[in-house]
mmCIF file with all atom_site columns, C-alpha atoms in Angstrom:
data_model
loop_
_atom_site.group_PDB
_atom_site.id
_atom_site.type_symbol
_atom_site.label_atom_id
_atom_site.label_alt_id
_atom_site.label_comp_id
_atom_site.label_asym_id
_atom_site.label_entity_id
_atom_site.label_seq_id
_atom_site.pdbx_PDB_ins_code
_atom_site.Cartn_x
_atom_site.Cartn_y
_atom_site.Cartn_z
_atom_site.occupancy
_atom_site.B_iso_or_equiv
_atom_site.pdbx_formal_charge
_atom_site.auth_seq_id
_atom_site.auth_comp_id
_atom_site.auth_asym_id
_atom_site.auth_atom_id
_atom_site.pdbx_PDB_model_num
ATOM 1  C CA . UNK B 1 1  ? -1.739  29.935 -27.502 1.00 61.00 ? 1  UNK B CA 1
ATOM 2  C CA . UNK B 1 2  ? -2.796  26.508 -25.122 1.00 70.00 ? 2  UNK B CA 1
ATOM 3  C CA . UNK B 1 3  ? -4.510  27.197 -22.133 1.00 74.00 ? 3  UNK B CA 1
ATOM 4  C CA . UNK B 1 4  ? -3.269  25.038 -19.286 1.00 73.00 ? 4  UNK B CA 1
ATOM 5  C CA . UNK B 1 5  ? -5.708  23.256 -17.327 1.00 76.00 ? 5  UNK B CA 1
ATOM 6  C CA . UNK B 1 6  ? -3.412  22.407 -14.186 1.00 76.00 ? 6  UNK B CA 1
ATOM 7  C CA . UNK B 1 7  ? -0.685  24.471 -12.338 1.00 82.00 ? 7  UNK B CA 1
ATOM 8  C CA . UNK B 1 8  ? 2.604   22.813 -10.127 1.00 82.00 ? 8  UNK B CA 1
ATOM 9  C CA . UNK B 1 9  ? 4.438   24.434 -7.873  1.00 86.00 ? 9  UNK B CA 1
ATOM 10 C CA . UNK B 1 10 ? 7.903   23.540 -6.360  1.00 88.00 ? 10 UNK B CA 1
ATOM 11 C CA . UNK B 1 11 ? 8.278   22.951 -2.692  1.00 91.00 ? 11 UNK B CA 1
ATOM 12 C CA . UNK B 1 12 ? 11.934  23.205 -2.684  1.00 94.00 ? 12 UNK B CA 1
ATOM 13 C CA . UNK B 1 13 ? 14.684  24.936 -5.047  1.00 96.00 ? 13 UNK B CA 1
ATOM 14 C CA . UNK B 1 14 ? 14.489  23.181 -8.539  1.00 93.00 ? 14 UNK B CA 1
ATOM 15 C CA . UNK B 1 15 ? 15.687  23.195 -11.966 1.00 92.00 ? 15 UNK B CA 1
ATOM 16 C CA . UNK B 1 16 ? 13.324  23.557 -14.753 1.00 87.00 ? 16 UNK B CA 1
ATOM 17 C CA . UNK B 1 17 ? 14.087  22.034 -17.949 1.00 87.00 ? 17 UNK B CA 1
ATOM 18 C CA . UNK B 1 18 ? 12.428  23.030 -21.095 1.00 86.00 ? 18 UNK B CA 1
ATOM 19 C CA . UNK B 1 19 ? 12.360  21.079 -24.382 1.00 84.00 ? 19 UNK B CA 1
ATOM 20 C CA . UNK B 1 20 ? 10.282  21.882 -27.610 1.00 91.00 ? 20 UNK B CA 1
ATOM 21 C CA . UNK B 1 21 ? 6.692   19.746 -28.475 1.00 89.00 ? 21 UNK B CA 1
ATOM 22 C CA . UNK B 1 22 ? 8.999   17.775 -31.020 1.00 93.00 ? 22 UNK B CA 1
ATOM 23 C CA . UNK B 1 23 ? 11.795  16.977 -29.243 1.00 92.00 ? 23 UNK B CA 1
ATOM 24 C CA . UNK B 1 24 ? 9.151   15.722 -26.631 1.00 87.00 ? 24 UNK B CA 1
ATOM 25 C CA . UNK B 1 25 ? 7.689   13.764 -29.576 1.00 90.00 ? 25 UNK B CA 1
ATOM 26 C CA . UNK B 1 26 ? 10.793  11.866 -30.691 1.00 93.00 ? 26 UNK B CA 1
ATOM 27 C CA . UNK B 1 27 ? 11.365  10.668 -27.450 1.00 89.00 ? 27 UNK B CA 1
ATOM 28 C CA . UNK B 1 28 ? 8.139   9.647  -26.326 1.00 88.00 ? 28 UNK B CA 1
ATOM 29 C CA . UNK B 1 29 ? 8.384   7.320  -29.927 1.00 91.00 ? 29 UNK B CA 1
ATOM 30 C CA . UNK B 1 30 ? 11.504  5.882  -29.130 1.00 94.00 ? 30 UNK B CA 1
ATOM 31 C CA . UNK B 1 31 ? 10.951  5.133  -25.473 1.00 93.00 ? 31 UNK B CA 1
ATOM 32 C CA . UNK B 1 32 ? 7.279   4.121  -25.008 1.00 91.00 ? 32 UNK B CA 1
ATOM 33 C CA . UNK B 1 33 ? 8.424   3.338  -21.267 1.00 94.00 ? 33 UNK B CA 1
ATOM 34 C CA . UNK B 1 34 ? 7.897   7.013  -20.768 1.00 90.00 ? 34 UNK B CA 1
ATOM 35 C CA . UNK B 1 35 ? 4.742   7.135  -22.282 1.00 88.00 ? 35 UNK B CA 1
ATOM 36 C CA . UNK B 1 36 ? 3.464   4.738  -20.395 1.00 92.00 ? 36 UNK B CA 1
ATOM 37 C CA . UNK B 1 37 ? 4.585   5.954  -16.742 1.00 93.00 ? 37 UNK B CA 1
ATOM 38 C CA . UNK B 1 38 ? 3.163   9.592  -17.626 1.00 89.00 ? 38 UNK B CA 1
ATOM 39 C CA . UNK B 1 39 ? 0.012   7.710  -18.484 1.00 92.00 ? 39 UNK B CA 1
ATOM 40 C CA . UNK B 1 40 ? 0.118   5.629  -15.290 1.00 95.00 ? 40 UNK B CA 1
ATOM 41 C CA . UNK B 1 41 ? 0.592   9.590  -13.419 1.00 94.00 ? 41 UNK B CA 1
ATOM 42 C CA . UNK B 1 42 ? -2.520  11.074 -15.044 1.00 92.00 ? 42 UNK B CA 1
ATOM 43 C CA . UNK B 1 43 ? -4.885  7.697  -14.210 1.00 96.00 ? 43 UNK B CA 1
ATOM 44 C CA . UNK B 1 44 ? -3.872  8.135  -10.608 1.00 95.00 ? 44 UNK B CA 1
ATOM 45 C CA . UNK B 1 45 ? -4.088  12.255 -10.900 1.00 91.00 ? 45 UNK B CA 1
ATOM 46 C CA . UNK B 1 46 ? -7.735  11.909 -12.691 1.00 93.00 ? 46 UNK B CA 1
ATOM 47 C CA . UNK B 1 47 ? -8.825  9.315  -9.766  1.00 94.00 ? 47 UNK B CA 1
ATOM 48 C CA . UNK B 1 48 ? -8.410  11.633 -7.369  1.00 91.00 ? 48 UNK B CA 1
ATOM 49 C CA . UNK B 1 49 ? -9.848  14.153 -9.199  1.00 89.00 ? 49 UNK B CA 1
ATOM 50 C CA . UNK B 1 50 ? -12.613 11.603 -9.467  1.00 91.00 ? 50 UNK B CA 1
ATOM 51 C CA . UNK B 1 51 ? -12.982 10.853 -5.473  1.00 87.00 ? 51 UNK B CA 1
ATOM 52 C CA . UNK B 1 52 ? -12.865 14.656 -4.831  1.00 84.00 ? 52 UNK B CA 1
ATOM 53 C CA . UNK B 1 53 ? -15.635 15.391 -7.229  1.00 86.00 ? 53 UNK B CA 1
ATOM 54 C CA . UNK B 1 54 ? -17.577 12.323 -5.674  1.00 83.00 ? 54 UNK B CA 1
ATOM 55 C CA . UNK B 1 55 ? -17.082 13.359 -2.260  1.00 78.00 ? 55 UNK B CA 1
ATOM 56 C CA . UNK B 1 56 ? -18.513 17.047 -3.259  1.00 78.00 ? 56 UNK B CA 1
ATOM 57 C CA . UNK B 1 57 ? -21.218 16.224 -4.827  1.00 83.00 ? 57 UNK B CA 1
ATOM 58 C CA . UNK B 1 58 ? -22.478 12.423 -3.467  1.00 78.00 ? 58 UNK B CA 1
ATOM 59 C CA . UNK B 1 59 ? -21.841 13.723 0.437   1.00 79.00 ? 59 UNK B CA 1
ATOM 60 C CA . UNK B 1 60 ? -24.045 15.683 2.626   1.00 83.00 ? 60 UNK B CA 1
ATOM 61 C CA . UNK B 1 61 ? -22.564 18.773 3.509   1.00 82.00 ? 61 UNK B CA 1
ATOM 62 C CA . UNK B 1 62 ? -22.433 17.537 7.355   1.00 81.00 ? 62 UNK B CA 1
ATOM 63 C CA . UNK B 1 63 ? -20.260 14.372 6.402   1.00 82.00 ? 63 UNK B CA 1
ATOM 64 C CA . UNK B 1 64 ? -18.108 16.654 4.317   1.00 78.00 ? 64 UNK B CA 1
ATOM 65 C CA . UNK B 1 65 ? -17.510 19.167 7.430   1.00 83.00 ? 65 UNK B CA 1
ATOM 66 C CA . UNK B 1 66 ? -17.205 15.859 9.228   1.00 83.00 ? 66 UNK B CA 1
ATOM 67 C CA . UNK B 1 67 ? -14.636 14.417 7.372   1.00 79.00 ? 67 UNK B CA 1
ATOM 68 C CA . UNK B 1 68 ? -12.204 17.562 6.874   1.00 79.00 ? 68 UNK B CA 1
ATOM 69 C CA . UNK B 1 69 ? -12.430 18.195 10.585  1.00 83.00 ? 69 UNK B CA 1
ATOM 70 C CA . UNK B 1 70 ? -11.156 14.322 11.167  1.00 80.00 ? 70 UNK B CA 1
ATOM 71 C CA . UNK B 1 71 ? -8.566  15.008 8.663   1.00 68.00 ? 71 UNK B CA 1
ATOM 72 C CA . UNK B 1 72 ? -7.022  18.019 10.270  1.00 62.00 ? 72 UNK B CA 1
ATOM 73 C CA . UNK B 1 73 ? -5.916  15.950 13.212  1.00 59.00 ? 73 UNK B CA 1
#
């Protein structure tokens, strides 16, 4: 059994679609297109997780409480 490292959740009514490892396989071979725009999703995904870890750690906590109060409005 995988353990999952990130969770989604819809925001409106959806349709989930499920396909085995190898059928994912085959057609991540024959169409590297798709292989490349999932790649191009996780780079931006993993630089945000990048800037929020940043912003944790690198900030003060006053510029943090500063900044999320400036983003509320």
């Amino acid at each position: 059994e995988e353990n999952y490292h990130a969770t989604a959740q819809a925001l409106k009514n959806s349709e989930i679609i499920f396909f085995p490892k190898d059928t994912a396989h085959k057609i991540l071979m024959e169409q590297p297109d798709v292989l490349l725009g999932i790649a191009r999703l996780m780079a931006v995904d993993l630089k945000i997780a990048e800037t929020r870890l940043n912003d944790m750690v690198g900030k003060r906590a006053y510029a943090r409480v500063a900044e999320a109060l400036f983003l509320e409005f």
